Amino acid sequence: MSDSILEIDARDLLCPMPIFKIDQAIMGVPLQGRVKLVATDPGIERDLPAWCAINGHVLIDLARKGRIWTAIVEKGS
Amino acid sequence: MVDDSEIMTTTPFVPAGNRPIRALGLLSGGLDSTLAVRLLQEQGIEVGCVNFHTGFCIQSHTGAMRNPREGAPPPRHDALHAAQTLGVKLHLIDIASDYVRIVTHPKHGYGKNLNPCLDCKIFMVAKAWAMAKELGYDFIFSGEVLGQRPMSQRRDTFPVIDREAGVAGWLLRPLTALRMPETEPEKRGWVDRTRLEGFSGRGRKPQMALAKKFAINDYPSPAGGCCFLTDENYARKLRDLWAFRQQREYSMEDILLLKAGRHIRPAPHFKLIVGRDQTENRFLSGFRKGRVVIQTRNIAGPLTLMEGEVSSREDRLLACRIAARYSKGKESSKVAMSVEYEGVTEVMEVFPLPAHELPDQWHV
Ligand code: SF4
């Protein structure tokens, strides 16, 4: 696993833009590299796990603090 | 694309390398496109899907900006969830900027509101076909059903879509295929036509029966609609925007702002957008830049954006009186309002505009 974490700030973006952002960003990440996503759209709670599942990525963590969601995703196959 | 010389007539075609036939579908996440995927999966076809973001999708942005009911699950992106359930790869493609010309200057005109369905379909099908060729899919398909939509899903418009998108013969519509001429994938034996459907019309019963057969029970209601351009209120606001700018153009900010708040135009040169609840106020707050922001100072009230020609104090005063009438102080004789513009905050004490002084025609 790589140590570097790419951070994506998707605050104030509405669905589906946070997913578009991570979809684009993860392309440049090596296998098993990690991406941190910060978002305020509540849709992320259901959409991010679905996006990870269909793309073979691993959702390491998804936590909510007030109106902010922070997720760590590990790039899979 | 597969070379004609490789075609076998008696057995289903298998491309070189013995890979399965691959098809790329347009997936909205609604029941029809979901069923189209399942029908092809049943035949052993390897399916991938594409979903286009136009900027006008109702379920996405709006779901996120409205106040969710207490305990209700958060909004979701239907295509993503359908893809997960179906176990298919989904390509999410943002076409919003290219899509502007489709909305502003559609060759085939609009439907009942500002929906350029025929041009939209042609554009999406052409994009999907280009992607299919690039990604190594053998044909494309959609969940369209003959006679279901008045503008784009008709016997005379299907061939227009196929021809103008440059995909004639290579776009399969599995749910309505038995009512259509055979497509290339059927002719070549890649798809067993006898296992496709011949649905037509606006009824949903055959689709629901097929969903039951496939044990698909988590799908969005078709009643909700999926595109703001078919919505009468939204189309009116977009027309208003074009009329007062004297040109048919829009930015992503414009089309997002048309989705939220009360839109009130007291004069041709300016418009107000008044938040209707906390979530809309928060949403509108993200669009302060370049606009006048009006808020009550000491009592609860909406966040109001003023846009257009805003330099006259008299206009700002009227804007404050309108904003105040939607605040907790609407019955008061004086409400303190703050008006922020270009880094300067001005305070105005106003008498909220009474209902009879706010003509219906100001509401966009
Ligand atoms: S309803 Fe909207 S998304 Fe659907 S075809 Fe018409 S314009 Fe396109």
Short mmCIF file of C-alpha atoms and ligand atoms in Angstrom, two decimals:
data_model
loop_
_atom_site.label_atom_id
_atom_site.label_comp_id
_atom_site.label_asym_id
_atom_site.label_seq_id
_atom_site.Cartn_x
_atom_site.Cartn_y
_atom_site.Cartn_z
CA MET A 1 0.00 0.00 0.00
CA SER A 2 1.24 3.47 -0.85
CA ASP A 3 1.52 6.03 1.97
CA SER A 4 0.46 9.05 -0.04
CA ILE A 5 -3.11 10.23 0.26
CA LEU A 6 -4.64 12.38 -2.39
CA GLU A 7 -7.16 14.80 -0.87
CA ILE A 8 -10.30 15.83 -2.72
CA ASP A 9 -12.32 18.74 -1.45
CA ALA A 10 -15.90 18.26 -2.67
CA ARG A 11 -17.51 20.51 -0.07
CA ASP A 12 -20.52 22.48 -1.33
CA LEU A 13 -20.72 20.34 -4.44
CA LEU A 14 -24.01 18.58 -5.00
CA CYS A 15 -24.60 15.08 -6.26
CA PRO A 16 -23.25 13.77 -8.59
CA MET A 17 -20.24 16.12 -8.58
CA PRO A 18 -18.43 14.61 -5.52
CA ILE A 19 -18.56 11.22 -7.23
CA PHE A 20 -17.35 12.72 -10.51
CA LYS A 21 -14.44 14.31 -8.66
CA ILE A 22 -13.28 11.10 -7.01
CA ASP A 23 -13.93 9.11 -10.20
CA GLN A 24 -11.58 11.45 -12.09
CA ALA A 25 -9.00 11.74 -9.34
CA ILE A 26 -8.60 8.04 -8.68
CA MET A 27 -7.55 7.43 -12.27
CA GLY A 28 -4.16 8.94 -11.49
CA VAL A 29 -3.69 6.95 -8.27
CA PRO A 30 -1.67 3.72 -8.23
CA LEU A 31 -3.31 0.44 -7.24
CA GLN A 32 -3.92 0.35 -3.48
CA GLY A 33 -3.21 4.07 -3.28
CA ARG A 34 -5.58 6.00 -1.06
CA VAL A 35 -7.83 8.96 -1.66
CA LYS A 36 -9.45 11.14 0.98
CA LEU A 37 -12.76 12.75 0.03
CA VAL A 38 -14.40 15.54 2.01
CA ALA A 39 -18.01 16.29 1.04
CA THR A 40 -21.11 18.01 2.33
CA ASP A 41 -23.71 16.37 0.08
CA PRO A 42 -25.63 13.80 2.15
CA GLY A 43 -25.99 11.62 -0.97
CA ILE A 44 -22.37 10.59 -0.46
CA GLU A 45 -23.47 8.25 2.32
CA ARG A 46 -25.16 5.92 -0.15
CA ASP A 47 -23.44 6.81 -3.40
CA LEU A 48 -19.83 6.37 -2.35
CA PRO A 49 -20.24 2.75 -1.18
CA ALA A 50 -22.11 1.97 -4.43
CA TRP A 51 -19.42 3.63 -6.56
CA CYS A 52 -16.69 1.72 -4.68
CA ALA A 53 -18.54 -1.57 -5.13
CA ILE A 54 -19.00 -1.24 -8.89
CA ASN A 55 -15.42 -0.12 -9.46
CA GLY A 56 -13.72 -2.61 -7.17
CA HIS A 57 -12.40 0.04 -4.75
CA VAL A 58 -12.32 -0.44 -0.99
CA LEU A 59 -14.15 1.99 1.25
CA ILE A 60 -11.80 2.11 4.22
CA ASP A 61 -13.75 4.68 6.20
CA LEU A 62 -16.75 6.98 5.88
CA ALA A 63 -17.49 9.22 8.83
CA ARG A 64 -19.84 12.12 9.39
CA LYS A 65 -19.18 15.10 11.61
CA GLY A 66 -22.10 17.50 11.55
CA ARG A 67 -22.67 18.32 7.90
CA ILE A 68 -19.30 17.10 6.69
CA TRP A 69 -18.52 13.60 5.49
CA THR A 70 -14.95 12.36 5.26
CA ALA A 71 -14.11 9.17 3.42
CA ILE A 72 -10.98 7.18 2.72
CA VAL A 73 -11.02 5.02 -0.38
CA GLU A 74 -8.36 2.56 -1.46
CA LYS A 75 -8.00 2.03 -5.17
CA GLY A 76 -8.81 -1.52 -6.17
CA SER A 77 -8.84 -3.31 -9.49
CA MET B 1 -16.31 -3.07 -34.14
CA VAL B 2 -16.25 -6.68 -35.21
CA ASP B 3 -15.22 -7.50 -38.75
CA ASP B 4 -18.01 -8.88 -41.01
CA SER B 5 -15.76 -11.68 -42.25
CA GLU B 6 -15.81 -13.27 -38.83
CA ILE B 7 -19.56 -13.80 -38.79
CA MET B 8 -20.89 -17.33 -38.47
CA THR B 9 -24.47 -17.81 -39.51
CA THR B 10 -25.43 -20.99 -37.70
CA THR B 11 -23.98 -20.46 -34.25
CA PRO B 12 -23.79 -17.32 -32.17
CA PHE B 13 -20.84 -15.21 -33.12
CA VAL B 14 -17.87 -15.29 -30.81
CA PRO B 15 -15.24 -12.64 -31.45
CA ALA B 16 -11.58 -13.51 -31.66
CA GLY B 17 -10.09 -14.59 -28.36
CA ASN B 18 -13.38 -16.25 -27.42
CA ARG B 19 -14.46 -13.27 -25.46
CA PRO B 20 -18.16 -12.80 -24.89
CA ILE B 21 -20.18 -10.25 -26.82
CA ARG B 22 -20.00 -6.91 -25.04
CA ALA B 23 -22.74 -4.29 -25.06
CA LEU B 24 -22.78 -0.76 -23.69
CA GLY B 25 -26.14 0.44 -22.34
CA LEU B 26 -27.50 3.88 -21.51
CA LEU B 27 -28.48 3.52 -17.88
CA SER B 28 -30.63 6.09 -16.11
CA GLY B 29 -31.26 3.79 -13.18
CA GLY B 30 -34.99 3.72 -13.88
CA LEU B 31 -36.88 0.48 -14.33
CA ASP B 32 -36.74 0.36 -18.14
CA SER B 33 -33.00 0.72 -18.53
CA THR B 34 -32.48 -1.70 -15.63
CA LEU B 35 -34.65 -4.32 -17.33
CA ALA B 36 -32.88 -3.81 -20.66
CA VAL B 37 -29.60 -4.67 -18.94
CA ARG B 38 -31.07 -7.78 -17.32
CA LEU B 39 -32.54 -9.05 -20.60
CA LEU B 40 -29.12 -8.97 -22.20
CA GLN B 41 -27.33 -10.38 -19.16
CA GLU B 42 -29.75 -13.32 -19.33
CA GLN B 43 -28.29 -14.10 -22.76
CA GLY B 44 -24.74 -14.15 -21.46
CA ILE B 45 -23.84 -10.77 -22.92
CA GLU B 46 -21.27 -8.82 -20.99
CA VAL B 47 -22.84 -5.48 -20.20
CA GLY B 48 -21.29 -2.15 -19.29
CA CYS B 49 -23.25 1.06 -18.87
CA VAL B 50 -22.95 4.78 -19.26
CA ASN B 51 -24.81 7.53 -17.45
CA PHE B 52 -24.72 11.12 -18.66
CA HIS B 53 -24.90 14.14 -16.38
CA THR B 54 -26.61 17.03 -18.17
CA GLY B 55 -26.98 19.38 -15.21
CA PHE B 56 -30.77 19.07 -15.38
CA CYS B 57 -31.21 15.78 -13.52
CA ILE B 58 -33.91 16.18 -10.89
CA GLN B 59 -32.93 13.38 -8.57
CA SER B 60 -29.38 14.46 -8.00
CA HIS B 61 -29.01 18.12 -7.09
CA THR B 62 -32.49 18.64 -5.81
CA GLY B 63 -32.50 15.61 -3.61
CA ALA B 64 -29.41 16.98 -1.95
CA MET B 65 -30.64 20.50 -1.41
CA ARG B 66 -34.10 19.74 -0.02
CA ASN B 67 -34.62 19.13 3.65
CA PRO B 68 -34.66 15.38 4.12
CA ARG B 69 -37.50 14.05 6.25
CA GLU B 70 -36.44 13.02 9.71
CA GLY B 71 -35.21 9.43 9.57
CA ALA B 72 -35.50 9.23 5.75
CA PRO B 73 -32.54 7.67 3.93
CA PRO B 74 -30.26 10.21 2.24
CA PRO B 75 -30.87 10.85 -1.47
CA ARG B 76 -29.08 8.58 -3.91
CA HIS B 77 -27.92 8.48 -7.49
CA ASP B 78 -30.20 5.96 -9.18
CA ALA B 79 -27.83 4.87 -11.94
CA LEU B 80 -25.05 4.09 -9.47
CA HIS B 81 -27.35 1.95 -7.40
CA ALA B 82 -28.84 0.19 -10.39
CA ALA B 83 -25.32 -0.58 -11.64
CA GLN B 84 -24.40 -2.00 -8.25
CA THR B 85 -27.50 -4.20 -8.15
CA LEU B 86 -26.92 -5.36 -11.72
CA GLY B 87 -23.21 -5.93 -11.17
CA VAL B 88 -22.14 -3.83 -14.15
CA LYS B 89 -19.41 -1.29 -14.77
CA LEU B 90 -20.78 2.25 -14.98
CA HIS B 91 -19.11 5.07 -16.85
CA LEU B 92 -20.24 8.39 -15.37
CA ILE B 93 -19.86 11.12 -17.95
CA ASP B 94 -20.32 14.82 -17.38
CA ILE B 95 -21.69 16.32 -20.61
CA ALA B 96 -23.10 19.47 -19.02
CA SER B 97 -20.98 21.97 -20.94
CA ASP B 98 -21.39 20.35 -24.37
CA TYR B 99 -25.08 19.98 -23.62
CA VAL B 100 -25.69 23.75 -23.54
CA ARG B 101 -26.14 24.03 -27.29
CA ILE B 102 -28.63 21.12 -27.24
CA VAL B 103 -30.81 23.06 -24.82
CA THR B 104 -30.37 26.49 -26.34
CA HIS B 105 -30.57 25.62 -30.04
CA PRO B 106 -32.21 22.23 -30.60
CA LYS B 107 -32.49 21.33 -34.27
CA HIS B 108 -35.68 19.37 -33.64
CA GLY B 109 -37.26 21.88 -31.28
CA TYR B 110 -38.73 21.42 -27.83
CA GLY B 111 -41.37 19.15 -26.36
CA LYS B 112 -44.12 20.43 -24.09
CA ASN B 113 -41.71 22.54 -22.02
CA LEU B 114 -38.03 23.24 -22.71
CA ASN B 115 -37.17 19.58 -23.22
CA PRO B 116 -35.21 19.05 -26.44
CA CYS B 117 -35.74 15.27 -26.18
CA LEU B 118 -34.95 14.32 -29.74
CA ASP B 119 -31.72 16.31 -29.93
CA CYS B 120 -30.83 15.11 -26.43
CA LYS B 121 -31.27 11.46 -27.40
CA ILE B 122 -29.29 11.87 -30.60
CA PHE B 123 -26.49 13.54 -28.65
CA MET B 124 -26.37 10.87 -25.95
CA VAL B 125 -26.63 7.95 -28.35
CA ALA B 126 -23.84 9.37 -30.52
CA LYS B 127 -21.66 9.82 -27.42
CA ALA B 128 -22.40 6.29 -26.21
CA TRP B 129 -21.58 4.83 -29.64
CA ALA B 130 -18.27 6.69 -29.77
CA MET B 131 -17.45 5.36 -26.29
CA ALA B 132 -18.47 1.83 -27.25
CA LYS B 133 -16.06 1.82 -30.16
CA GLU B 134 -13.27 3.24 -28.03
CA LEU B 135 -13.81 0.80 -25.16
CA GLY B 136 -14.33 -2.31 -27.24
CA TYR B 137 -18.06 -2.86 -26.93
CA ASP B 138 -19.77 -4.55 -29.88
CA PHE B 139 -23.06 -2.63 -29.87
CA ILE B 140 -25.10 -0.26 -27.75
CA PHE B 141 -28.58 -0.53 -26.24
CA SER B 142 -31.15 1.52 -24.38
CA GLY B 143 -34.28 0.95 -22.31
CA GLU B 144 -36.53 2.94 -24.64
CA VAL B 145 -40.04 1.69 -25.27
CA LEU B 146 -42.05 2.51 -28.38
CA GLY B 147 -44.84 5.01 -27.64
CA GLN B 148 -43.76 5.73 -24.09
CA ARG B 149 -42.60 9.32 -24.55
CA PRO B 150 -44.39 11.65 -26.95
CA MET B 151 -41.30 13.30 -28.44
CA SER B 152 -38.47 10.83 -28.68
CA GLN B 153 -39.92 7.34 -28.30
CA ARG B 154 -42.04 7.07 -31.42
CA ARG B 155 -41.99 4.83 -34.49
CA ASP B 156 -41.04 7.79 -36.67
CA THR B 157 -38.42 9.25 -34.30
CA PHE B 158 -36.42 6.09 -33.48
CA PRO B 159 -34.99 5.98 -37.02
CA VAL B 160 -34.18 9.70 -36.81
CA ILE B 161 -32.19 9.10 -33.62
CA ASP B 162 -30.40 6.10 -35.12
CA ARG B 163 -29.57 7.89 -38.35
CA GLU B 164 -28.49 11.24 -36.93
CA ALA B 165 -26.43 9.60 -34.17
CA GLY B 166 -24.71 7.52 -36.87
CA VAL B 167 -25.67 4.27 -35.20
CA ALA B 168 -28.30 2.82 -37.55
CA GLY B 169 -28.56 -0.92 -36.93
CA TRP B 170 -26.28 -0.88 -33.88
CA LEU B 171 -28.66 0.46 -31.23
CA LEU B 172 -30.77 -2.32 -29.77
CA ARG B 173 -33.87 -1.56 -27.70
CA PRO B 174 -34.42 -4.86 -25.90
CA LEU B 175 -37.76 -3.93 -24.30
CA THR B 176 -39.44 -3.02 -27.57
CA ALA B 177 -37.29 -4.96 -30.06
CA LEU B 178 -40.07 -7.22 -31.32
CA ARG B 179 -41.87 -4.17 -32.70
CA MET B 180 -38.79 -2.86 -34.46
CA PRO B 181 -36.76 -3.99 -37.47
CA GLU B 182 -33.98 -6.42 -36.61
CA THR B 183 -30.73 -4.79 -35.58
CA GLU B 184 -27.25 -5.97 -36.55
CA PRO B 185 -26.58 -7.78 -33.24
CA GLU B 186 -29.79 -9.78 -33.82
CA LYS B 187 -29.04 -10.46 -37.48
CA ARG B 188 -25.59 -11.68 -36.57
CA GLY B 189 -26.90 -14.05 -33.94
CA TRP B 190 -25.18 -12.24 -31.08
CA VAL B 191 -28.53 -11.56 -29.50
CA ASP B 192 -31.43 -14.02 -29.50
CA ARG B 193 -34.36 -11.93 -30.69
CA THR B 194 -36.88 -14.46 -29.38
CA ARG B 195 -35.76 -13.63 -25.85
CA LEU B 196 -36.38 -9.91 -26.22
CA GLU B 197 -39.65 -8.06 -25.57
CA GLY B 198 -42.24 -6.16 -27.61
CA PHE B 199 -43.49 -3.66 -25.06
CA SER B 200 -45.19 -0.48 -26.23
CA GLY B 201 -47.13 2.45 -24.85
CA ARG B 202 -47.13 4.28 -21.57
CA GLY B 203 -48.42 1.42 -19.38
CA ARG B 204 -46.00 0.01 -16.85
CA LYS B 205 -47.60 -3.37 -16.16
CA PRO B 206 -45.43 -5.52 -18.48
CA GLN B 207 -42.30 -3.89 -17.09
CA MET B 208 -43.44 -4.50 -13.54
CA ALA B 209 -44.21 -8.14 -14.33
CA LEU B 210 -40.75 -8.57 -15.85
CA ALA B 211 -39.17 -6.87 -12.83
CA LYS B 212 -40.94 -9.35 -10.61
CA LYS B 213 -39.64 -12.23 -12.71
CA PHE B 214 -36.09 -10.91 -12.31
CA ALA B 215 -36.67 -10.18 -8.60
CA ILE B 216 -35.94 -6.50 -9.17
CA ASN B 217 -37.90 -4.60 -6.56
CA ASP B 218 -35.84 -1.57 -5.65
CA TYR B 219 -36.37 0.91 -8.48
CA PRO B 220 -37.36 4.61 -8.56
CA SER B 221 -40.94 5.59 -9.21
CA PRO B 222 -41.44 6.81 -12.80
CA ALA B 223 -43.87 9.46 -11.51
CA GLY B 224 -41.05 11.56 -10.08
CA GLY B 225 -39.72 12.55 -13.52
CA CYS B 226 -36.04 12.75 -14.16
CA CYS B 227 -35.32 15.95 -16.04
CA PHE B 228 -35.97 19.57 -15.06
CA LEU B 229 -36.42 20.53 -18.70
CA THR B 230 -39.76 18.73 -18.75
CA ASP B 231 -40.90 20.61 -15.64
CA GLU B 232 -43.27 23.48 -16.39
CA ASN B 233 -42.13 25.69 -13.50
CA TYR B 234 -38.48 25.19 -14.23
CA ALA B 235 -38.95 25.84 -17.94
CA ARG B 236 -40.75 29.09 -17.13
CA LYS B 237 -37.80 30.26 -15.04
CA LEU B 238 -35.30 29.35 -17.74
CA ARG B 239 -37.38 31.21 -20.35
CA ASP B 240 -37.49 34.23 -18.03
CA LEU B 241 -33.69 34.12 -17.72
CA TRP B 242 -33.25 34.05 -21.48
CA ALA B 243 -35.83 36.77 -22.05
CA PHE B 244 -34.22 39.20 -19.63
CA ARG B 245 -30.67 38.51 -20.74
CA GLN B 246 -31.83 38.74 -24.33
CA GLN B 247 -29.88 35.63 -25.23
CA ARG B 248 -30.31 31.91 -24.92
CA GLU B 249 -27.34 31.05 -22.77
CA TYR B 250 -26.85 29.68 -19.30
CA SER B 251 -24.06 28.78 -16.93
CA MET B 252 -23.99 25.89 -14.46
CA GLU B 253 -24.65 28.45 -11.71
CA ASP B 254 -27.74 29.68 -13.52
CA ILE B 255 -29.30 26.27 -13.88
CA LEU B 256 -28.53 25.34 -10.29
CA LEU B 257 -30.08 28.54 -9.01
CA LEU B 258 -33.24 27.94 -11.03
CA LYS B 259 -33.75 24.81 -8.94
CA ALA B 260 -33.96 26.58 -5.60
CA GLY B 261 -36.06 29.26 -3.94
CA ARG B 262 -38.90 31.57 -4.93
CA HIS B 263 -37.99 33.55 -8.03
CA ILE B 264 -39.48 37.04 -8.08
CA ARG B 265 -38.90 39.62 -10.81
CA PRO B 266 -40.24 43.02 -9.73
CA ALA B 267 -38.65 44.77 -12.74
CA PRO B 268 -37.06 43.62 -15.99
CA HIS B 269 -33.57 44.54 -14.81
CA PHE B 270 -33.38 42.52 -11.58
CA LYS B 271 -34.61 39.33 -9.98
CA LEU B 272 -34.76 37.98 -6.44
CA ILE B 273 -34.24 34.41 -5.32
CA VAL B 274 -35.72 33.91 -1.86
CA GLY B 275 -34.80 30.77 0.12
CA ARG B 276 -37.80 28.76 1.33
CA ASP B 277 -36.16 26.90 4.18
CA GLN B 278 -32.88 26.40 5.99
CA THR B 279 -31.44 24.02 3.41
CA GLU B 280 -32.24 26.36 0.54
CA ASN B 281 -30.80 29.31 2.48
CA ARG B 282 -27.59 27.37 2.97
CA PHE B 283 -27.56 26.36 -0.68
CA LEU B 284 -28.14 29.94 -1.90
CA SER B 285 -25.44 31.16 0.42
CA GLY B 286 -22.91 29.39 -1.81
CA PHE B 287 -23.83 31.76 -4.67
CA ARG B 288 -23.10 35.12 -3.00
CA LYS B 289 -20.30 36.08 -5.35
CA GLY B 290 -21.39 38.76 -7.79
CA ARG B 291 -24.83 39.08 -6.24
CA VAL B 292 -26.48 41.22 -3.58
CA VAL B 293 -27.22 39.19 -0.45
CA ILE B 294 -30.17 40.30 1.67
CA GLN B 295 -30.87 38.94 5.16
CA THR B 296 -32.91 39.92 8.20
CA ARG B 297 -30.71 41.19 11.03
CA ASN B 298 -32.49 40.35 14.26
CA ILE B 299 -35.20 37.85 13.41
CA ALA B 300 -35.45 34.64 11.44
CA GLY B 301 -35.87 35.11 7.73
CA PRO B 302 -34.79 33.87 4.34
CA LEU B 303 -31.52 34.43 2.57
CA THR B 304 -32.33 36.39 -0.58
CA LEU B 305 -30.11 36.85 -3.60
CA MET B 306 -30.61 39.81 -5.89
CA GLU B 307 -29.17 39.56 -9.38
CA GLY B 308 -29.19 41.76 -12.45
CA GLU B 309 -28.76 45.53 -12.43
CA VAL B 310 -28.58 46.27 -8.71
CA SER B 311 -27.06 49.74 -8.41
CA SER B 312 -30.22 51.68 -7.51
CA ARG B 313 -30.93 52.19 -3.80
CA GLU B 314 -34.64 52.25 -4.56
CA ASP B 315 -34.47 48.78 -6.10
CA ARG B 316 -32.50 47.44 -3.14
CA LEU B 317 -35.10 48.92 -0.82
CA LEU B 318 -37.91 47.19 -2.72
CA ALA B 319 -35.90 43.95 -2.65
CA CYS B 320 -35.59 44.26 1.15
CA ARG B 321 -39.32 44.87 1.54
CA ILE B 322 -40.05 41.74 -0.50
CA ALA B 323 -37.51 39.65 1.44
CA ALA B 324 -38.94 40.93 4.74
CA ARG B 325 -42.42 39.71 3.85
CA TYR B 326 -41.09 36.13 3.93
CA SER B 327 -39.51 36.61 7.36
CA LYS B 328 -40.86 36.18 10.88
CA GLY B 329 -41.33 39.96 10.90
CA LYS B 330 -43.80 40.08 8.04
CA GLU B 331 -46.52 41.56 10.30
CA SER B 332 -44.17 44.15 11.85
CA SER B 333 -44.03 47.77 10.82
CA LYS B 334 -40.25 47.80 10.65
CA VAL B 335 -37.72 45.05 9.93
CA ALA B 336 -33.97 45.58 9.91
CA MET B 337 -32.29 44.09 6.86
CA SER B 338 -28.64 43.78 5.95
CA VAL B 339 -27.64 44.18 2.33
CA GLU B 340 -24.20 42.92 1.35
CA TYR B 341 -22.66 43.77 -1.96
CA GLU B 342 -19.05 43.88 -3.10
CA GLY B 343 -17.76 43.66 0.46
CA VAL B 344 -19.95 46.49 1.77
CA THR B 345 -22.84 45.94 4.18
CA GLU B 346 -25.66 48.43 4.25
CA VAL B 347 -28.50 48.33 6.78
CA MET B 348 -32.04 49.15 5.77
CA GLU B 349 -35.11 49.34 7.97
CA VAL B 350 -38.13 48.47 5.91
CA PHE B 351 -41.88 47.96 6.08
CA PRO B 352 -42.49 44.43 4.72
CA LEU B 353 -44.36 44.49 1.43
CA PRO B 354 -48.01 43.55 1.99
CA ALA B 355 -49.42 40.70 -0.09
CA HIS B 356 -51.63 42.98 -2.19
CA GLU B 357 -48.58 44.96 -3.32
CA LEU B 358 -46.85 41.87 -4.67
CA PRO B 359 -48.54 41.15 -8.00
CA ASP B 360 -48.78 37.54 -9.18
CA GLN B 361 -46.92 38.36 -12.38
CA TRP B 362 -43.79 39.17 -10.39
CA HIS B 363 -43.54 35.49 -9.45
CA VAL B 364 -41.53 33.77 -12.17
S1 SF4 C 1 -36.50 14.22 -20.66
FE1 SF4 C 1 -34.59 15.44 -20.51
S2 SF4 C 1 -32.95 13.89 -20.36
FE2 SF4 C 1 -34.78 12.82 -21.10
S3 SF4 C 1 -34.62 12.88 -23.35
FE3 SF4 C 1 -35.84 14.66 -22.75
S4 SF4 C 1 -34.38 16.34 -22.56
FE4 SF4 C 1 -33.19 14.42 -22.52
#
